Coordinates of C-alpha atoms and ligand atoms in Angstrom, one line a residue:
M1 CA 116.3 127.6 108.9
L2 CA 116.5 124.6 111.2
K3 CA 119.9 123.5 112.4
K4 CA 120.9 119.9 111.8
P5 CA 120.5 117.6 114.7
T6 CA 123.7 115.8 115.5
L7 CA 123.7 112.0 115.8
A8 CA 125.5 110.7 118.9
G9 CA 126.8 107.2 118.6
G10 CA 126.2 107.1 114.8
G11 CA 128.2 108.2 111.9
G12 CA 128.9 107.4 108.3
D13 CA 125.9 106.6 106.1
R14 CA 123.5 106.7 109.1
E15 CA 124.4 110.2 110.0
V16 CA 124.0 111.4 106.4
E17 CA 120.7 109.7 106.1
L18 CA 119.2 111.2 109.2
Q19 CA 120.6 114.6 108.6
K20 CA 119.2 114.6 105.1
G21 CA 115.7 114.0 106.5
W22 CA 115.9 116.8 109.0
Q23 CA 117.7 119.2 106.7
H24 CA 114.6 119.3 104.5
H25 CA 112.4 119.5 107.6
R26 CA 110.6 116.5 106.5
I27 CA 109.4 113.5 108.5
D28 CA 110.3 110.6 106.4
K29 CA 107.0 108.9 106.4
S30 CA 108.2 105.4 105.5
T31 CA 110.8 105.1 108.3
L32 CA 110.2 107.5 111.1
T33 CA 108.1 106.7 114.1
A34 CA 106.9 109.5 116.3
Y35 CA 104.8 109.3 119.5
V36 CA 103.6 112.4 121.2
F37 CA 102.2 112.3 124.7
H38 CA 100.6 115.2 126.3
F39 CA 99.2 115.2 129.8
T40 CA 98.3 117.2 132.8
P41 CA 100.6 117.7 135.7
V42 CA 98.9 114.9 137.8
F43 CA 100.7 112.4 135.5
V44 CA 104.2 113.9 135.8
P45 CA 105.3 112.1 139.0
L46 CA 104.3 108.7 137.6
L47 CA 106.0 109.4 134.4
I48 CA 109.2 110.4 136.1
Q49 CA 109.0 107.3 138.3
V50 CA 108.7 105.0 135.2
F51 CA 111.6 106.6 133.4
N52 CA 113.8 106.6 136.5
N53 CA 113.2 102.8 137.0
A54 CA 114.0 102.0 133.4
P55 CA 117.2 100.2 132.6
P56 CA 119.8 102.4 131.0
I57 CA 120.4 102.0 127.3
R58 CA 123.1 99.6 126.4
P59 CA 124.9 99.9 123.1
S60 CA 124.1 96.2 122.4
Q61 CA 120.4 97.2 122.1
N62 CA 121.2 99.2 119.0
L63 CA 119.7 102.3 120.6
F64 CA 121.2 105.6 119.8
P65 CA 120.2 109.0 121.1
V66 CA 119.2 110.9 118.0
F67 CA 118.9 114.5 119.2
S68 CA 121.9 115.7 121.1
S69 CA 121.0 119.3 120.5
H70 CA 118.4 121.6 118.9
R71 CA 115.7 119.2 119.9
H72 CA 113.0 121.8 120.1
H73 CA 113.5 122.6 116.4
C74 CA 113.3 118.9 115.6
L75 CA 110.1 118.6 117.6
H76 CA 108.5 121.6 115.9
P77 CA 107.2 120.1 112.7
L78 CA 105.6 117.2 114.5
I79 CA 104.1 119.2 117.3
S80 CA 102.7 121.7 115.0
S81 CA 101.0 119.0 113.0
V82 CA 98.9 118.0 116.0
P83 CA 95.9 120.3 116.3
N84 CA 95.8 122.3 119.6
L85 CA 98.6 120.2 121.1
K86 CA 100.6 123.2 122.3
S87 CA 97.7 125.0 123.8
K88 CA 96.4 121.9 125.7
S89 CA 99.5 120.2 126.9
N90 CA 101.6 121.0 129.8
F91 CA 104.4 118.6 128.9
V92 CA 105.4 116.8 125.8
I93 CA 107.6 113.9 125.1
L94 CA 108.5 112.7 121.7
I95 CA 110.0 109.4 120.9
T96 CA 111.3 108.8 117.5
R97 CA 112.3 105.5 116.0
K98 CA 114.1 105.0 112.8
R99 CA 114.6 101.8 111.0
H100 CA 118.0 101.8 109.2
R101 CA 119.4 98.7 107.7
N102 CA 117.3 96.7 110.1
R103 CA 118.7 98.5 113.1
L104 CA 116.4 100.6 115.2
I105 CA 117.5 104.0 116.3
F106 CA 115.6 105.7 119.0
G107 CA 115.6 109.2 120.2
V108 CA 113.6 110.7 123.1
S109 CA 113.0 114.3 123.7
S110 CA 110.7 116.5 125.7
S111 CA 110.1 120.2 126.1
A112 CA 111.4 120.0 129.7
M113 CA 114.0 117.3 129.7
V114 CA 115.6 114.7 127.5
F115 CA 115.3 110.9 128.2
Y116 CA 117.3 108.4 126.4
R117 CA 115.5 105.2 127.0
S118 CA 114.4 102.1 125.1
V119 CA 111.0 102.0 123.5
S120 CA 109.8 99.4 126.0
L121 CA 109.2 102.4 128.2
L122 CA 106.3 103.2 126.1
S123 CA 104.6 99.9 126.8
K124 CA 105.4 100.3 130.5
L125 CA 103.9 103.7 130.4
R126 CA 100.8 102.5 128.7
N127 CA 100.3 99.6 131.0
R128 CA 100.6 101.8 134.1
V129 CA 98.0 104.1 132.6
V130 CA 95.7 101.2 131.9
Q131 CA 96.1 99.9 135.4
Q132 CA 95.3 103.3 136.9
P133 CA 92.0 104.4 135.4
S134 CA 92.1 107.6 137.4
L135 CA 94.9 108.7 135.3
T136 CA 93.6 107.8 131.9
N137 CA 91.6 110.9 131.5
S138 CA 94.6 113.0 132.2
V139 CA 96.7 111.4 129.4
R140 CA 96.0 111.4 125.8
W141 CA 97.9 109.0 123.8
L142 CA 98.4 110.3 120.3
Q143 CA 100.0 108.6 117.4
I144 CA 100.8 111.0 114.7
Q145 CA 100.1 109.7 111.2
T146 CA 103.7 109.3 110.3
S147 CA 105.7 106.2 109.9
S148 CA 104.8 104.7 113.2
D149 CA 101.5 104.0 111.5
L150 CA 103.3 102.6 108.5
D151 CA 105.6 100.3 110.5
L152 CA 103.8 97.1 111.2
H153 CA 106.5 95.9 113.6
A154 CA 106.3 99.1 115.6
Q155 CA 102.5 98.8 115.8
L156 CA 102.7 95.2 117.1
K157 CA 105.4 96.1 119.6
E158 CA 103.0 98.6 121.0
L159 CA 100.0 96.3 121.1
I160 CA 101.7 93.2 122.6
P161 CA 102.0 94.4 126.2
E162 CA 98.3 95.2 126.4
Q163 CA 97.4 91.8 125.0
Q164 CA 99.8 90.1 127.4
E165 CA 98.1 91.8 130.3
R166 CA 94.7 91.0 128.9
L167 CA 95.6 87.3 128.7
K168 CA 97.0 87.3 132.2
K169 CA 93.8 88.8 133.5
I170 CA 91.6 86.3 131.7
K171 CA 93.7 83.5 133.3
S172 CA 93.6 85.0 136.8
D173 CA 89.9 86.1 136.7
Y174 CA 88.3 83.3 134.7
G175 CA 90.8 80.4 134.7
K176 CA 88.4 78.0 136.4
V177 CA 85.3 78.9 134.4
E178 CA 83.9 75.9 132.5
L179 CA 83.3 76.3 128.8
G180 CA 81.3 73.0 128.3
N181 CA 81.3 69.3 128.9
I182 CA 83.4 66.9 127.0
T183 CA 81.4 63.9 125.8
V184 CA 82.5 60.6 124.5
D185 CA 81.0 61.6 121.1
M186 CA 83.4 64.5 121.0
V187 CA 86.4 62.3 121.7
L188 CA 85.3 59.9 119.1
G189 CA 84.0 62.5 116.7
G190 CA 87.1 64.5 115.7
M191 CA 86.6 66.9 118.7
R192 CA 83.7 68.5 116.9
G193 CA 82.1 71.2 119.1
M194 CA 84.9 71.0 121.7
T195 CA 86.3 74.4 122.5
G196 CA 90.0 74.0 123.0
L197 CA 92.1 76.6 121.2
L198 CA 92.9 80.3 121.5
W199 CA 92.9 81.9 118.0
E200 CA 92.9 85.7 117.9
T201 CA 92.8 86.5 114.2
S202 CA 89.4 85.2 113.3
L203 CA 86.3 83.5 114.6
L204 CA 83.8 81.3 112.8
D205 CA 80.1 81.5 113.4
P206 CA 78.2 78.4 112.2
D207 CA 75.5 80.6 110.6
E208 CA 77.2 83.8 109.6
G209 CA 80.6 82.4 108.6
I210 CA 84.0 83.8 109.2
R211 CA 84.8 87.1 110.8
F212 CA 88.4 88.4 110.5
R213 CA 89.0 90.4 113.7
G214 CA 85.3 90.9 114.0
L215 CA 84.7 91.8 110.4
S216 CA 82.6 89.7 108.0
I217 CA 83.7 89.2 104.4
P218 CA 81.2 91.8 103.0
E219 CA 82.5 94.2 105.7
C220 CA 86.1 93.5 104.7
Q221 CA 85.2 94.2 101.1
K222 CA 83.8 97.5 102.2
V223 CA 86.5 98.8 104.5
L224 CA 89.8 97.2 103.5
P225 CA 91.8 99.2 101.0
A226 CA 91.5 98.1 97.3
A227 CA 93.7 98.6 94.3
K228 CA 91.0 100.6 92.6
S229 CA 87.8 102.2 93.9
G230 CA 85.1 99.6 94.6
G231 CA 87.6 96.8 93.9
E232 CA 88.4 93.7 95.8
P233 CA 90.3 94.0 99.1
L234 CA 94.1 93.9 99.0
P235 CA 95.4 90.8 100.9
E236 CA 98.1 93.0 102.5
G237 CA 95.3 94.9 104.2
L238 CA 93.8 91.7 105.6
L239 CA 97.3 90.7 106.9
W240 CA 97.5 94.1 108.7
L241 CA 94.0 93.6 110.1
L242 CA 94.7 90.1 111.3
L243 CA 97.9 91.1 113.0
T244 CA 96.8 94.4 114.6
G245 CA 93.1 94.1 114.8
K246 CA 92.9 97.5 113.1
V247 CA 91.7 98.4 109.6
P248 CA 94.7 99.8 107.8
T249 CA 94.8 102.9 105.6
K250 CA 95.8 102.6 102.0
E251 CA 99.1 104.2 102.9
Q252 CA 99.7 101.4 105.5
V253 CA 98.8 98.8 103.0
D254 CA 101.1 100.2 100.3
A255 CA 104.0 100.3 102.9
L256 CA 103.3 96.6 103.7
S257 CA 103.1 95.7 100.0
K258 CA 106.5 97.4 99.5
E259 CA 107.9 95.5 102.5
L260 CA 106.7 92.2 101.2
R261 CA 108.2 92.9 97.8
S262 CA 111.5 93.7 99.4
R263 CA 111.5 90.3 101.0
A264 CA 110.2 88.3 98.0
T265 CA 113.5 87.1 96.5
I266 CA 113.9 83.3 96.7
P267 CA 117.3 81.8 97.4
D268 CA 118.5 79.7 94.4
H269 CA 118.7 76.5 96.4
V270 CA 114.9 76.5 96.8
Y271 CA 114.4 76.1 93.0
K272 CA 117.0 73.4 92.9
T273 CA 115.3 71.5 95.8
I274 CA 112.0 71.6 93.9
D275 CA 113.8 70.6 90.7
A276 CA 115.0 67.4 92.5
L277 CA 111.4 66.2 92.5
P278 CA 109.8 64.6 89.4
V279 CA 107.9 67.2 87.5
T280 CA 104.8 65.0 87.9
A281 CA 104.9 65.1 91.7
H282 CA 101.8 66.6 93.1
P283 CA 102.0 70.4 93.1
M284 CA 101.3 70.4 96.9
T285 CA 104.3 68.1 97.4
Q286 CA 106.5 70.4 95.3
F287 CA 105.2 73.5 97.1
T288 CA 105.7 72.1 100.6
T289 CA 109.2 71.0 99.6
G290 CA 109.9 74.6 98.5
V291 CA 108.7 75.9 101.8
M292 CA 110.9 73.4 103.7
A293 CA 113.8 74.6 101.6
L294 CA 113.1 78.2 102.6
Q295 CA 113.4 77.1 106.2
V296 CA 117.2 77.3 106.1
Q297 CA 116.8 81.1 106.4
S298 CA 114.8 80.9 109.6
E299 CA 115.7 83.8 111.9
F300 CA 113.8 82.2 114.8
Q301 CA 115.9 79.0 114.6
K302 CA 119.2 81.1 114.5
A303 CA 118.0 83.2 117.4
Y304 CA 117.0 80.2 119.4
E305 CA 120.4 78.5 118.9
K306 CA 122.0 81.7 120.2
G307 CA 119.8 81.5 123.4
I308 CA 117.2 84.3 122.7
H309 CA 115.1 85.1 125.8
K310 CA 111.5 83.9 125.6
S311 CA 110.1 87.4 125.9
K312 CA 111.7 88.1 122.5
Y313 CA 110.5 85.1 120.6
W314 CA 107.9 87.0 118.7
E315 CA 110.5 89.2 117.0
P316 CA 112.3 86.6 114.9
T317 CA 108.9 84.9 114.4
F318 CA 107.7 88.2 112.9
E319 CA 110.7 88.3 110.6
D320 CA 110.2 84.7 109.5
S321 CA 106.5 85.1 109.1
L322 CA 106.8 88.2 106.9
S323 CA 109.5 86.7 104.8
L324 CA 107.5 83.5 104.4
I325 CA 104.3 85.3 103.4
A326 CA 106.4 87.4 101.0
Q327 CA 108.1 84.4 99.4
V328 CA 105.4 81.7 99.1
P329 CA 103.8 83.3 96.0
A330 CA 107.1 83.0 94.1
V331 CA 107.6 79.4 95.3
A332 CA 104.1 78.6 94.3
A333 CA 104.4 80.3 91.0
Y334 CA 107.6 78.4 90.2
V335 CA 105.8 75.1 90.9
Y336 CA 103.1 76.2 88.4
R337 CA 105.6 77.4 85.8
R338 CA 107.7 74.3 86.2
M339 CA 104.8 71.9 85.8
Y340 CA 102.8 73.6 83.1
K341 CA 104.8 76.3 81.4
G342 CA 108.2 74.8 80.7
G343 CA 109.9 76.1 83.8
E344 CA 110.4 79.8 82.8
R345 CA 110.2 82.0 85.8
I346 CA 108.5 85.4 85.9
A347 CA 110.1 88.0 88.3
V348 CA 108.2 90.1 90.9
D349 CA 106.8 93.3 89.4
E350 CA 107.8 96.1 91.7
S351 CA 104.7 98.1 90.7
L352 CA 102.2 95.4 91.7
D353 CA 100.5 94.5 95.0
Y354 CA 100.7 91.1 96.6
G355 CA 97.7 89.5 94.8
A356 CA 98.4 91.0 91.4
N357 CA 102.0 90.0 91.7
F358 CA 101.1 86.5 92.4
A359 CA 98.9 86.4 89.3
H360 CA 101.7 88.0 87.3
M361 CA 104.3 85.5 88.4
L362 CA 101.9 82.7 87.5
G363 CA 101.7 84.3 84.1
F364 CA 98.3 86.1 84.3
D365 CA 98.2 89.8 83.8
G366 CA 94.6 90.6 83.1
P367 CA 93.0 93.1 85.4
E368 CA 90.1 90.7 86.3
M369 CA 92.4 87.9 87.1
Q370 CA 94.3 90.3 89.4
E371 CA 91.1 91.2 91.1
L372 CA 90.2 87.5 91.5
M373 CA 93.6 86.7 93.0
R374 CA 93.2 89.6 95.5
L375 CA 89.8 88.3 96.5
Y376 CA 91.0 84.7 96.5
V377 CA 94.0 85.3 98.7
T378 CA 92.0 87.4 101.1
I379 CA 89.1 85.0 101.7
H380 CA 91.1 81.8 102.0
S381 CA 93.6 83.2 104.5
D382 CA 92.1 82.3 107.8
H383 CA 89.2 80.2 109.2
E384 CA 89.7 80.3 112.9
G385 CA 92.0 77.9 114.6
G386 CA 90.4 74.4 114.5
N387 CA 90.6 73.7 110.8
V388 CA 93.2 71.0 109.9
S389 CA 95.8 73.3 108.4
A390 CA 95.6 76.1 111.0
H391 CA 95.4 73.7 113.9
T392 CA 98.4 71.7 112.5
G393 CA 100.5 74.9 112.1
H394 CA 99.5 76.0 115.6
L395 CA 100.3 72.6 117.1
V396 CA 103.7 72.2 115.5
A397 CA 104.5 75.8 116.3
S398 CA 103.7 75.1 120.0
A399 CA 106.8 73.0 120.1
L400 CA 108.7 76.2 119.2
S401 CA 109.2 75.0 115.7
D402 CA 109.8 78.0 113.5
P403 CA 107.2 79.4 111.1
Y404 CA 108.6 77.6 108.1
L405 CA 108.4 74.2 109.8
S406 CA 105.0 74.9 111.2
F407 CA 103.6 76.2 107.9
A408 CA 105.0 73.3 105.9
A409 CA 103.2 70.9 108.4
A410 CA 100.0 72.9 107.9
L411 CA 100.3 72.5 104.1
N412 CA 100.5 68.8 104.5
G413 CA 97.1 68.9 106.2
L414 CA 95.7 71.3 103.6
A415 CA 96.7 68.7 100.9
G416 CA 94.0 66.3 102.2
P417 CA 90.9 65.9 100.1
L418 CA 88.5 66.6 103.0
H419 CA 90.3 69.9 103.5
G420 CA 92.1 72.1 101.0
L421 CA 92.4 69.5 98.2
A422 CA 88.6 69.7 97.9
N423 CA 89.1 72.6 95.5
Q424 CA 90.9 70.3 93.1
E425 CA 88.3 67.6 93.5
V426 CA 85.5 70.0 92.8
L427 CA 86.8 71.1 89.4
L428 CA 87.8 67.5 88.4
W429 CA 84.3 66.4 89.5
I430 CA 82.6 69.1 87.5
K431 CA 84.7 68.3 84.5
S432 CA 83.8 64.7 84.8
V433 CA 80.1 65.6 84.9
V434 CA 80.5 67.6 81.7
A435 CA 82.6 64.8 80.1
E436 CA 79.8 62.4 80.8
C437 CA 76.7 64.5 80.3
G438 CA 77.8 67.6 78.3
E439 CA 77.5 71.2 79.4
N440 CA 73.8 71.5 79.0
I441 CA 73.0 68.9 81.6
T442 CA 69.5 68.6 82.9
T443 CA 68.5 68.8 86.5
D444 CA 67.6 65.1 86.5
Q445 CA 70.9 64.1 84.9
L446 CA 72.7 66.1 87.5
K447 CA 70.8 64.5 90.4
D448 CA 71.7 61.1 88.9
Y449 CA 75.3 62.0 88.8
V450 CA 75.3 63.2 92.4
L451 CA 73.6 59.9 93.5
K452 CA 76.1 57.9 91.5
T453 CA 79.0 59.7 93.3
L454 CA 77.4 59.0 96.7
N455 CA 76.6 55.4 95.9
S456 CA 80.2 54.8 95.0
G457 CA 81.1 55.7 98.5
K458 CA 82.5 59.1 97.7
V459 CA 81.7 62.5 99.1
V460 CA 80.3 65.3 96.9
P461 CA 83.3 67.7 97.0
G462 CA 82.7 71.3 97.9
F463 CA 79.6 70.6 100.1
G464 CA 79.4 70.2 103.9
H465 CA 81.5 71.6 106.7
G466 CA 82.8 70.8 110.1
V467 CA 81.5 74.0 111.7
L468 CA 79.4 76.0 109.2
R469 CA 75.7 75.3 109.1
K470 CA 74.8 77.7 106.2
T471 CA 76.2 78.5 102.8
D472 CA 79.8 79.6 103.2
P473 CA 80.1 83.4 102.8
R474 CA 83.3 82.7 100.9
Y475 CA 81.2 80.8 98.4
M476 CA 78.7 83.7 98.2
C477 CA 81.3 86.3 97.5
Q478 CA 82.8 84.2 94.7
R479 CA 79.4 83.8 93.3
E480 CA 78.9 87.5 93.3
F481 CA 82.3 87.9 91.5
A482 CA 81.1 85.4 88.9
L483 CA 77.7 87.1 88.5
K484 CA 79.6 90.4 87.9
H485 CA 82.4 89.1 85.6
L486 CA 81.3 85.7 84.0
P487 CA 77.6 85.3 84.3
N488 CA 77.4 83.3 81.1
D489 CA 80.2 80.9 81.7
P490 CA 78.8 77.4 81.3
L491 CA 80.8 76.0 84.2
F492 CA 79.6 78.8 86.5
Q493 CA 76.0 78.0 85.4
L494 CA 76.6 74.3 86.3
V495 CA 77.9 75.4 89.8
S496 CA 74.7 77.4 90.2
K497 CA 72.7 74.4 89.3
L498 CA 74.6 72.3 91.8
Y499 CA 73.6 74.8 94.5
D500 CA 69.9 73.8 93.8
V501 CA 70.5 70.1 93.3
V502 CA 73.0 68.9 95.9
P503 CA 71.7 70.3 99.3
P504 CA 68.3 68.5 99.1
I505 CA 70.1 65.2 98.2
L506 CA 72.6 65.5 101.1
T507 CA 69.8 66.5 103.5
E508 CA 67.9 63.4 102.4
L509 CA 70.8 61.2 103.5
G510 CA 69.9 62.2 107.0
K511 CA 73.4 62.3 108.4
V512 CA 75.0 65.3 106.7
K513 CA 75.1 68.2 109.2
N514 CA 75.6 70.9 106.6
P515 CA 74.3 70.3 103.1
W516 CA 75.4 73.7 101.8
P517 CA 78.4 74.6 99.6
N518 CA 81.7 75.6 101.0
V519 CA 84.5 77.8 99.7
D520 CA 85.9 75.1 97.4
A521 CA 82.6 74.6 95.5
H522 CA 83.2 77.8 93.7
S523 CA 86.9 78.7 93.4
G524 CA 87.8 76.3 90.6
V525 CA 85.4 77.6 87.9
L526 CA 86.6 81.2 88.4
L527 CA 90.2 80.2 88.0
N528 CA 89.3 78.0 85.0
Y529 CA 87.5 80.8 83.3
Y530 CA 90.6 83.0 83.4
G531 CA 92.8 80.2 82.0
L532 CA 94.2 78.7 85.2
T533 CA 92.7 75.3 84.2
E534 CA 95.0 72.9 86.0
A535 CA 92.9 71.6 88.8
R536 CA 95.7 69.7 90.5
Y537 CA 97.4 73.0 91.2
F538 CA 94.5 74.7 93.0
T539 CA 95.3 73.7 96.6
V540 CA 98.7 75.5 96.2
L541 CA 96.7 78.8 95.7
F542 CA 94.8 78.0 98.9
G543 CA 98.1 77.4 100.6
V544 CA 99.6 80.7 99.6
S545 CA 96.7 82.5 101.1
R546 CA 96.6 80.4 104.3
A547 CA 100.2 81.5 105.1
I548 CA 98.7 84.9 106.0
G549 CA 96.3 83.6 108.6
I550 CA 98.5 80.9 110.1
C551 CA 101.6 83.1 110.4
S552 CA 99.6 86.0 111.8
Q553 CA 98.4 83.9 114.7
L554 CA 101.8 82.3 115.1
I555 CA 103.3 85.7 115.8
W556 CA 100.6 86.2 118.5
D557 CA 101.2 82.7 119.8
R558 CA 104.8 83.8 120.5
A559 CA 103.9 87.2 121.8
L560 CA 101.4 85.8 124.2
G561 CA 103.7 82.9 125.2
L562 CA 101.1 80.2 124.5
P563 CA 102.3 76.9 125.8
L564 CA 103.1 73.5 124.2
E565 CA 99.8 71.9 123.0
R566 CA 99.4 68.5 124.5
P567 CA 95.8 67.3 125.0
K568 CA 95.1 64.0 126.8
S569 CA 94.3 60.9 124.8
V570 CA 92.6 57.8 126.1
T571 CA 92.0 54.2 125.0
M572 CA 88.7 52.4 124.3
E573 CA 89.3 50.4 127.4
W574 CA 89.7 53.6 129.4
L575 CA 86.4 54.9 128.0
E576 CA 84.6 51.7 128.8
K577 CA 85.8 51.7 132.3
K578 CA 85.1 55.3 132.9
C579 CA 81.6 55.2 131.4
K580 CA 80.5 52.1 133.3
K581 CA 81.3 53.6 136.6
Ligands
LIG1 N1 79.1 64.4 100.6 C1 78.8 63.2 101.1 N2 78.7 62.9 102.4 C2 79.0 63.9 103.2 C3 79.3 65.2 102.8 C4 79.4 65.4 101.4 N3 79.7 66.6 100.9 N4 79.5 65.9 103.8 C5 79.3 65.2 104.9 N5 79.0 63.9 104.5 C6 78.9 62.7 105.4 C7 80.1 62.5 106.1 O1 81.1 61.8 105.3 C8 79.7 61.7 107.3 O2 79.4 60.4 106.8 P1 79.7 59.1 107.7 O3 79.0 59.3 109.0 O4 79.2 57.9 106.9 O5 81.2 59.1 107.9 C9 78.3 62.3 107.6 O6 77.9 63.0 106.4 C10 78.4 63.3 108.7 O7 79.4 64.3 108.4 P2 79.3 65.8 108.9 O8 79.3 65.7 110.4 O9 78.2 66.5 108.3 O10 80.6 66.4 108.4 P3 82.1 66.4 109.1 O11 82.2 67.5 110.0 O12 82.4 65.0 109.6 O13 83.0 66.6 107.8 C11 83.6 67.6 105.7 C12 83.0 67.9 107.1 C13 83.9 69.0 105.1 C14 84.8 66.8 105.8 C15 82.5 66.9 104.9 O14 81.3 67.7 104.8 C16 83.0 66.5 103.5 O15 83.6 65.5 103.4 N6 82.7 67.4 102.5 C17 83.2 67.1 101.2 C18 84.7 67.5 101.1 C19 84.9 69.0 101.1 O16 84.2 69.8 100.4 N7 85.8 69.5 101.9 C20 86.2 70.9 102.0 C21 85.9 71.6 103.3 C22 86.3 73.0 103.3 N8 87.8 73.1 103.3 O17 88.3 73.8 102.4 O18 88.4 72.5 104.1
LIG2 C1 88.9 76.1 106.1 O1 88.9 77.1 105.4 O2 89.9 75.8 106.8 C2 87.8 75.1 105.8 O3 86.6 75.7 105.6 C3 87.8 74.0 106.8 C4 87.4 74.4 108.2 O4 87.2 75.5 108.6 O5 87.3 73.4 109.0

């Protein structure tokens, strides 16, 4: 029988909770973080040096030594779960971390001595090891599959110092390396082809399309956890991937789902703020207004007013970002219910994941619509940093505006017809084709309609792209979804026909750099098929998804201490003078 560990500095509920966990000799997988190091004696002097130089724990840091006695007993269940650990290691240190009512409780123990130090030591330790390659082979960093793996915040906290070092090294080693010339065409042409932003979460290849942390969409569909075997990826999994660069386990995704549900409640004033707008206001206006109303809860703003140190900016940014991601589906769903379903709200269902819950709150509970929403939210989330919405969010955030302010700004860019509003335009345009020519439109009739659109000085919505030079893989995966679930839908068949008809016409114009369909060419007909027929609403769905990408990068902007964005502008006169020289 293990003896209860006593909790120094704690008491009341906290003590009961901790003791309960240990009494049953269980590691509470949802809350406990455990790190085990084991290493050879060569590493010991360095370790002692690091710990000796560490600042002592101050009560204000909310750090409490957890094990004041019987620590070997406490260690036992963890140590024994690591194969061969005892036999291989000469020295073991265990650091536990417990989240309790948003306070972090740390305990540090070892088989030889007890250290009560903050978790920042871990980062220090890792950095020292990274800097001294001769030692890396003598240290094995192990993360036991307990709650450390389930706690996204803890994972980020571990990753950040390495990435900060990496950025520092890039700056010092390559700071003066040229990445290309800036031409007058680039300055006048919307900065096309000009590399000017750091964006860690995704990278767009003109031919292959988007890669989220290196993974293409088909790869994400394969490796990210799904709600059911072979199903579409869960957006929470993508969020985890974007933030950490690691493919999460199903357990991690479930923990994040739960975390997001726990943050999903919308303050009442948000509904009232939206209600102040005419119900006929564009859904994007209502949605952005709702996001602005959420801003009053910003932890970043509060922390900044209290004088938070810049090294800690990422923490309240993380809090805001997670809350924002958790809450935008309910805000968006309210806009939909208010505009089209008489205003009756549907509450979060505690048994559902993020995508399915969003569909549910909109009023759609069919399993195929749930799958569509999971896919939709996953693929629209991020498209590297230069697109209008992501770039706007990043720019505004660079002024240290909080995630709500930054994301609301991003949404205003998304609401433009050349960007996110194109999904609305596509379905309206398709419906206008059907209204004029019927569903069984011939190829010639369709060609005429496309030419009529172009001749009236409009773009063909859903085709073309600022970076892509091939068919958007987001279009392709939606097409595959349609082939699987709605192959006979007349509007899907019309979309397929457009794939044959539009690119040659756009190519013929001689100026369109990419005649192929983009993500927006397909999404509307899928939603329409499942009963979400209100095209004006579609960009709101895009916006919900994009919160995941923009906020993920924003956390990294803060963690990496990226600076205020402020490029140089020039006048035509300046250009003329410069170029004549
Ligand atoms: N229909 C007609 N003309 C087009 C199209 C199109 N789909 N795409 C490009 N062009 C024209 C473009 O307007 C420009 O004409 P002009 O020189 O007379 O101003 C010319 O072709 C060259 O444009 P590009 O360099 O090929 O494209 P750019 O990078 O400037 O713009 C888009 C990219 C996406 C804004 C453009 O292709 C477009 O307007 N597409 C239709 C709207 C759309 O689907 N937007 C959604 C994009 C994806 N998203 O979600 O954001
Ligand atoms: C996006 O998803 O943001 C669009 O495809 C536009 C872009 O990448 O420029």
